[in-house]
Amino acid sequence: MRIGTLDIWPPLLLAPMAGLTHSALRTTILYYGGVGLLSTEMLAAGRLPAERPEHSPYLVRTAQESPLSYQLLLTGDKNIPRIFEALHRLRADAIDLNLGCPAPSIRRAGGGSSLMDDPAQVRRIVSAARKQTVLPLSAKIRLGETLNEAALCDFCRMLADEGIDMLTVHARLRAEPFARPPRWEWVAKVKQWVDIPVIANGSIDSADSARACLRASGSDGLMLGRAAARMPWIFATIARQVYGMDIPEPDIRLPQLYETFMGALIERFRPERRLGRLKEFTHYFATNYFFGHHLAAKVQASGSIEEAWRHAAAFFAANEPV
């Protein structure tokens, strides 16, 4: 799959997730392989010109984390030249515009999915962004506030017309929870409306669900979110079983994976930035165990990363994965 000047294979993308898609998770995923495009967490665009990777936990990156898309949270077209200058300085491989985050705090600030209610504002943002970079420029959206085919069609075509190179569609309405089955058939509609690559996102957590999504959506690729935090080897599994890539069967040793992940946090992040990220990861990772809620609760109650590891090591010694 080609987006702008970037070739991606396999067409499996990591979703941007606050508190999760940082350097430690990205390198854990890379260890198993199968991911075509990595992502940062959602980045507050206005802060980027003043942030430095040696200080900001959101910009920590190792040499192996490539290609890496930087996802921007924008609320308008103010300071776009300075923001994109910062992204070029950070050597972004691609840039993604967040037009789909449903979090109330983000919407109140005028960002995320609230921008879909103001196509004229989005047009100004995309037009200004396109003028500042030759890097691949993508956007991530939801289906909207309600199922309005005409409005969604106009919005997606506008994005493509203004220079978006790839469109990721989280196949749910703005207020729909993750428990609600995604509407993959609506991704198929978007695919018919635009001539750029369209990526499907939502509830892809196995080779079987990947195949089902591709059949229903006809998408050019898949974006994985929560499943990547729960099973960092999921990209390798789908790459091998769905896309026929010749990569090894993942050697899944959960205690070692957890310890390596924690080691990456200690190595790359300042002390005050480690424990919160470990807790966030553990919330998903713990579901690999029958009694994983005990692991998650113990880590959540820990006051230090050392205490969290003691609890985790004791849990691993006494429990087998699902």
CSV table of C-alpha atoms in Angstrom, one decimal:
chain,number,residue,atom,x,y,z
A,1,MET,CA,0.0,0.0,0.0
A,2,ARG,CA,1.3,3.4,-0.9
A,3,ILE,CA,0.3,6.6,0.9
A,4,GLY,CA,2.0,9.7,-0.6
A,5,THR,CA,5.7,8.9,-0.9
A,6,LEU,CA,5.6,6.1,1.7
A,7,ASP,CA,5.2,2.3,0.9
A,8,ILE,CA,3.6,0.3,3.7
A,9,TRP,CA,3.6,-3.4,3.9
A,10,PRO,CA,1.8,-5.2,5.4
A,11,PRO,CA,-1.1,-2.8,5.4
A,12,LEU,CA,-1.5,-3.2,9.2
A,13,LEU,CA,-1.4,0.0,11.2
A,14,LEU,CA,-1.1,0.8,14.9
A,15,ALA,CA,-3.8,3.0,16.2
A,16,PRO,CA,-2.9,6.1,18.2
A,17,MET,CA,-4.0,5.6,21.8
A,18,ALA,CA,-3.4,8.0,24.7
A,19,GLY,CA,-1.1,6.5,27.3
A,20,LEU,CA,-0.4,3.4,25.2
A,21,THR,CA,1.2,4.0,21.8
A,22,HIS,CA,4.5,5.2,23.2
A,23,SER,CA,8.0,3.9,22.5
A,24,ALA,CA,7.9,0.9,24.9
A,25,LEU,CA,4.8,-0.5,23.3
A,26,ARG,CA,6.0,0.2,19.8
A,27,THR,CA,9.2,-1.6,20.2
A,28,THR,CA,7.4,-4.5,21.9
A,29,ILE,CA,5.2,-4.8,18.8
A,30,LEU,CA,8.3,-4.5,16.5
A,31,TYR,CA,9.9,-7.4,18.3
A,32,TYR,CA,7.2,-9.8,16.9
A,33,GLY,CA,6.9,-8.0,13.5
A,34,GLY,CA,4.1,-7.6,11.1
A,35,VAL,CA,3.3,-4.0,11.6
A,36,GLY,CA,3.4,-1.7,8.6
A,37,LEU,CA,3.0,1.7,10.2
A,38,LEU,CA,3.5,2.7,13.8
A,39,SER,CA,1.9,5.7,15.6
A,40,THR,CA,2.5,8.1,18.4
A,41,GLU,CA,0.0,9.0,21.0
A,42,MET,CA,-2.3,11.9,20.2
A,43,LEU,CA,-0.1,15.0,20.3
A,44,ALA,CA,-1.3,18.4,21.4
A,45,ALA,CA,-0.3,20.3,18.2
A,46,GLY,CA,0.0,23.7,19.9
A,47,ARG,CA,2.7,22.4,22.2
A,48,LEU,CA,4.9,20.8,19.6
A,49,PRO,CA,7.0,23.8,18.5
A,50,ALA,CA,8.3,24.2,22.1
A,51,GLU,CA,8.6,20.5,23.0
A,52,ARG,CA,11.9,18.6,22.9
A,53,PRO,CA,12.2,14.8,22.5
A,54,GLU,CA,14.7,14.6,25.3
A,55,HIS,CA,12.1,16.1,27.7
A,56,SER,CA,8.7,15.1,26.4
A,57,PRO,CA,7.4,11.6,27.1
A,58,TYR,CA,5.2,11.9,24.0
A,59,LEU,CA,8.2,12.2,21.7
A,60,VAL,CA,10.5,9.5,23.0
A,61,ARG,CA,11.6,7.4,20.0
A,62,THR,CA,14.3,4.9,19.3
A,63,ALA,CA,16.0,4.4,15.9
A,64,GLN,CA,14.1,1.2,15.1
A,65,GLU,CA,10.7,2.9,15.4
A,66,SER,CA,10.0,3.5,11.7
A,67,PRO,CA,7.9,4.3,9.8
A,68,LEU,CA,6.2,6.3,12.5
A,69,SER,CA,3.2,8.5,12.0
A,70,TYR,CA,2.7,11.5,14.3
A,71,GLN,CA,-0.9,12.1,15.2
A,72,LEU,CA,-2.0,15.7,15.7
A,73,LEU,CA,-4.8,17.1,17.9
A,74,LEU,CA,-5.7,20.4,16.2
A,75,THR,CA,-8.5,22.7,17.0
A,76,GLY,CA,-7.9,25.1,14.1
A,77,ASP,CA,-5.4,26.3,11.5
A,78,LYS,CA,-3.5,28.6,13.9
A,79,ASN,CA,0.3,28.1,13.9
A,80,ILE,CA,0.3,25.3,11.4
A,81,PRO,CA,3.6,26.4,9.8
A,82,ARG,CA,5.4,26.2,13.1
A,83,ILE,CA,3.7,22.9,14.0
A,84,PHE,CA,4.8,21.3,10.8
A,85,GLU,CA,8.3,22.7,11.0
A,86,ALA,CA,8.5,20.9,14.4
A,87,LEU,CA,7.3,17.7,12.8
A,88,HIS,CA,9.9,17.9,10.1
A,89,ARG,CA,12.6,18.5,12.8
A,90,LEU,CA,11.4,15.4,14.6
A,91,ARG,CA,11.7,13.4,11.4
A,92,ALA,CA,8.1,12.2,11.2
A,93,ASP,CA,7.5,9.6,8.5
A,94,ALA,CA,3.8,10.5,8.2
A,95,ILE,CA,1.3,12.9,9.8
A,96,ASP,CA,-2.2,12.1,10.9
A,97,LEU,CA,-5.0,14.5,11.8
A,98,ASN,CA,-7.3,13.5,14.6
A,99,LEU,CA,-10.8,14.1,13.5
A,100,GLY,CA,-12.4,11.3,15.5
A,101,CYS,CA,-11.6,11.3,19.2
A,102,PRO,CA,-15.0,11.3,21.1
A,103,ALA,CA,-13.6,12.2,24.5
A,104,PRO,CA,-15.7,15.0,26.0
A,105,SER,CA,-12.7,17.1,27.1
A,106,ILE,CA,-11.3,17.0,23.6
A,107,ARG,CA,-14.7,17.9,22.0
A,108,ARG,CA,-15.2,20.8,24.4
A,109,ALA,CA,-11.8,22.2,23.3
A,110,GLY,CA,-12.9,22.1,19.7
A,111,GLY,CA,-10.9,19.1,18.6
A,112,GLY,CA,-11.3,15.4,17.7
A,113,SER,CA,-14.8,14.3,16.5
A,114,SER,CA,-16.2,17.8,17.1
A,115,LEU,CA,-14.4,19.0,14.0
A,116,MET,CA,-16.6,16.8,11.8
A,117,ASP,CA,-19.4,19.1,12.7
A,118,ASP,CA,-17.5,22.0,11.1
A,119,PRO,CA,-16.4,20.9,7.6
A,120,ALA,CA,-15.3,24.4,6.6
A,121,GLN,CA,-12.9,24.5,9.6
A,122,VAL,CA,-11.5,21.1,8.6
A,123,ARG,CA,-11.1,22.2,5.1
A,124,ARG,CA,-9.0,25.2,6.3
A,125,ILE,CA,-6.9,22.9,8.5
A,126,VAL,CA,-6.2,20.3,5.8
A,127,SER,CA,-5.5,22.9,3.2
A,128,ALA,CA,-3.0,24.7,5.4
A,129,ALA,CA,-1.4,21.4,6.5
A,130,ARG,CA,-1.0,20.2,2.9
A,131,LYS,CA,0.8,23.4,1.9
A,132,GLN,CA,3.4,22.8,4.7
A,133,THR,CA,4.6,19.2,3.9
A,134,VAL,CA,5.2,16.7,1.3
A,135,LEU,CA,5.0,13.9,3.9
A,136,PRO,CA,2.1,11.5,3.8
A,137,LEU,CA,-0.9,13.2,5.3
A,138,SER,CA,-3.7,11.1,6.7
A,139,ALA,CA,-6.9,11.6,8.8
A,140,LYS,CA,-8.8,9.4,11.2
A,141,ILE,CA,-12.5,9.8,11.6
A,142,ARG,CA,-15.6,8.2,13.0
A,143,LEU,CA,-18.8,7.8,11.1
A,144,GLY,CA,-20.3,11.0,12.5
A,145,GLU,CA,-22.9,11.9,15.1
A,146,THR,CA,-25.6,10.0,13.2
A,147,LEU,CA,-25.7,7.8,10.2
A,148,ASN,CA,-25.9,10.5,7.5
A,149,GLU,CA,-24.7,9.0,4.2
A,150,ALA,CA,-24.7,12.3,2.3
A,151,ALA,CA,-22.9,14.3,5.0
A,152,LEU,CA,-20.2,11.6,5.4
A,153,CYS,CA,-19.7,11.3,1.7
A,154,ASP,CA,-19.2,15.1,1.3
A,155,PHE,CA,-16.8,15.1,4.3
A,156,CYS,CA,-14.7,12.3,3.0
A,157,ARG,CA,-14.5,13.7,-0.5
A,158,MET,CA,-13.6,17.1,0.8
A,159,LEU,CA,-10.7,15.5,2.8
A,160,ALA,CA,-9.4,13.7,-0.4
A,161,ASP,CA,-9.9,16.9,-2.5
A,162,GLU,CA,-7.8,19.0,-0.1
A,163,GLY,CA,-4.9,16.5,-0.2
A,164,ILE,CA,-5.4,13.8,2.4
A,165,ASP,CA,-3.4,10.8,1.2
A,166,MET,CA,-5.1,8.1,3.4
A,167,LEU,CA,-8.3,8.0,5.4
A,168,THR,CA,-8.8,5.7,8.5
A,169,VAL,CA,-12.4,5.1,9.5
A,170,HIS,CA,-13.3,3.9,13.0
A,171,ALA,CA,-16.5,2.2,12.0
A,172,ARG,CA,-18.7,3.6,14.9
A,173,LEU,CA,-20.7,6.7,15.5
A,174,ARG,CA,-19.3,9.3,17.9
A,175,ALA,CA,-21.2,8.2,21.0
A,176,GLU,CA,-21.1,4.4,20.3
A,177,PRO,CA,-19.1,2.4,22.9
A,178,PHE,CA,-16.4,-0.2,22.0
A,179,ALA,CA,-18.9,-2.9,23.1
A,180,ARG,CA,-21.1,-2.0,20.1
A,181,PRO,CA,-20.2,-4.1,17.0
A,182,PRO,CA,-18.5,-1.9,14.4
A,183,ARG,CA,-20.3,-0.9,11.2
A,184,TRP,CA,-17.6,-2.2,8.7
A,185,GLU,CA,-20.1,-2.0,5.8
A,186,TRP,CA,-19.9,1.8,6.2
A,187,VAL,CA,-16.2,1.7,5.5
A,188,ALA,CA,-17.1,0.0,2.2
A,189,LYS,CA,-19.2,3.1,1.4
A,190,VAL,CA,-16.3,5.4,2.1
A,191,LYS,CA,-14.1,3.2,-0.1
A,192,GLN,CA,-16.5,3.8,-3.0
A,193,TRP,CA,-16.5,7.6,-2.5
A,194,VAL,CA,-12.8,8.3,-2.6
A,195,ASP,CA,-9.8,7.3,-4.6
A,196,ILE,CA,-7.3,7.3,-1.8
A,197,PRO,CA,-6.4,4.3,0.5
A,198,VAL,CA,-9.1,3.7,3.1
A,199,ILE,CA,-8.2,1.9,6.4
A,200,ALA,CA,-10.8,0.1,8.6
A,201,ASN,CA,-10.6,0.4,12.4
A,202,GLY,CA,-12.7,-1.2,15.1
A,203,SER,CA,-12.8,-4.5,16.9
A,204,ILE,CA,-10.1,-6.2,14.9
A,205,ASP,CA,-8.5,-8.6,17.4
A,206,SER,CA,-7.7,-11.9,15.5
A,207,ALA,CA,-7.0,-13.3,12.1
A,208,ASP,CA,-10.6,-14.3,11.8
A,209,SER,CA,-11.9,-10.8,12.6
A,210,ALA,CA,-9.3,-9.3,10.2
A,211,ARG,CA,-10.7,-11.5,7.4
A,212,ALA,CA,-14.3,-10.6,8.3
A,213,CYS,CA,-13.5,-6.9,8.3
A,214,LEU,CA,-11.7,-7.1,4.9
A,215,ARG,CA,-14.7,-8.9,3.4
A,216,ALA,CA,-17.2,-6.5,4.7
A,217,SER,CA,-15.3,-3.3,4.2
A,218,GLY,CA,-13.1,-3.9,1.1
A,219,SER,CA,-10.6,-1.7,2.9
A,220,ASP,CA,-7.0,-1.3,1.8
A,221,GLY,CA,-5.7,-2.1,5.2
A,222,LEU,CA,-6.5,-2.5,8.9
A,223,MET,CA,-5.8,-0.4,12.0
A,224,LEU,CA,-5.5,-2.2,15.3
A,225,GLY,CA,-5.9,-0.5,18.7
A,226,ARG,CA,-6.7,-2.1,22.0
A,227,ALA,CA,-5.8,-5.6,20.7
A,228,ALA,CA,-2.3,-4.4,20.1
A,229,ALA,CA,-1.9,-3.5,23.8
A,230,ARG,CA,-3.4,-6.8,24.9
A,231,MET,CA,-1.5,-8.9,22.4
A,232,PRO,CA,1.5,-7.1,20.9
A,233,TRP,CA,2.1,-10.1,18.6
A,234,ILE,CA,-1.3,-9.7,16.9
A,235,PHE,CA,0.2,-7.9,13.9
A,236,ALA,CA,2.5,-10.8,13.3
A,237,THR,CA,-0.4,-13.3,13.5
A,238,ILE,CA,-2.5,-11.4,11.0
A,239,ALA,CA,0.4,-10.6,8.7
A,240,ARG,CA,1.2,-14.3,8.5
A,241,GLN,CA,-2.3,-15.8,8.4
A,242,VAL,CA,-4.1,-13.2,6.4
A,243,TYR,CA,-1.4,-11.5,4.2
A,244,GLY,CA,0.8,-14.6,3.8
A,245,MET,CA,4.0,-13.0,5.1
A,246,ASP,CA,6.8,-15.4,5.8
A,247,ILE,CA,7.5,-14.4,9.4
A,248,PRO,CA,8.0,-16.7,12.4
A,249,GLU,CA,5.3,-18.0,14.6
A,250,PRO,CA,5.4,-15.6,17.7
A,251,ASP,CA,7.1,-17.1,20.7
A,252,ILE,CA,4.8,-15.8,23.3
A,253,ARG,CA,6.2,-15.7,26.8
A,254,LEU,CA,4.0,-13.4,28.7
A,255,PRO,CA,6.1,-12.8,31.9
A,256,GLN,CA,9.2,-12.1,29.8
A,257,LEU,CA,7.2,-9.7,27.5
A,258,TYR,CA,5.9,-7.8,30.5
A,259,GLU,CA,9.4,-7.6,32.1
A,260,THR,CA,10.9,-6.4,28.8
A,261,PHE,CA,8.1,-3.8,28.4
A,262,MET,CA,8.8,-2.5,31.9
A,263,GLY,CA,12.5,-2.4,31.2
A,264,ALA,CA,11.9,-0.2,28.2
A,265,LEU,CA,9.9,2.2,30.4
A,266,ILE,CA,12.7,2.4,32.9
A,267,GLU,CA,15.3,2.9,30.2
A,268,ARG,CA,13.5,5.6,28.1
A,269,PHE,CA,11.2,7.5,30.5
A,270,ARG,CA,11.8,9.7,33.5
A,271,PRO,CA,10.8,8.1,36.8
A,272,GLU,CA,7.6,10.1,37.1
A,273,ARG,CA,6.5,9.0,33.7
A,274,ARG,CA,6.9,5.2,34.1
A,275,LEU,CA,4.3,3.9,36.5
A,276,GLY,CA,1.3,5.4,34.8
A,277,ARG,CA,2.2,3.9,31.5
A,278,LEU,CA,2.8,0.5,33.1
A,279,LYS,CA,-0.6,0.7,34.8
A,280,GLU,CA,-2.3,1.6,31.5
A,281,PHE,CA,-0.6,-1.3,29.6
A,282,THR,CA,-1.4,-3.8,32.4
A,283,HIS,CA,-5.1,-3.0,32.2
A,284,TYR,CA,-5.1,-4.6,28.7
A,285,PHE,CA,-2.3,-7.2,29.1
A,286,ALA,CA,-3.9,-8.7,32.2
A,287,THR,CA,-6.8,-10.0,30.1
A,288,ASN,CA,-4.4,-12.8,28.9
A,289,TYR,CA,-4.9,-14.5,32.3
A,290,PHE,CA,-8.0,-16.1,33.8
A,291,PHE,CA,-7.5,-14.1,37.0
A,292,GLY,CA,-5.9,-11.1,35.3
A,293,HIS,CA,-8.1,-8.7,37.2
A,294,HIS,CA,-6.0,-9.6,40.3
A,295,LEU,CA,-2.8,-8.6,38.4
A,296,ALA,CA,-4.4,-5.3,37.2
A,297,ALA,CA,-5.7,-4.4,40.7
A,298,LYS,CA,-2.3,-5.0,42.3
A,299,VAL,CA,-0.4,-3.0,39.8
A,300,GLN,CA,-3.0,-0.2,39.9
A,301,ALA,CA,-2.5,0.0,43.7
A,302,SER,CA,1.3,0.1,43.5
A,303,GLY,CA,3.1,3.2,44.5
A,304,SER,CA,6.3,2.5,42.5
A,305,ILE,CA,7.3,0.6,39.5
A,306,GLU,CA,9.4,-1.7,41.7
A,307,GLU,CA,6.4,-2.5,43.8
A,308,ALA,CA,4.4,-3.2,40.7
A,309,TRP,CA,7.0,-5.6,39.4
A,310,ARG,CA,7.0,-7.5,42.8
A,311,HIS,CA,3.3,-8.0,42.5
A,312,ALA,CA,3.5,-9.0,38.8
A,313,ALA,CA,6.3,-11.5,39.4
A,314,ALA,CA,4.3,-13.1,42.2
A,315,PHE,CA,1.2,-13.3,40.0
A,316,PHE,CA,3.1,-14.8,37.1
A,317,ALA,CA,4.6,-17.5,39.4
A,318,ALA,CA,1.2,-18.6,40.5
A,319,ASN,CA,-0.9,-18.2,37.3
A,320,GLU,CA,-0.9,-19.6,33.8
A,321,PRO,CA,-2.2,-17.6,30.8
A,322,VAL,CA,-5.6,-18.3,29.2
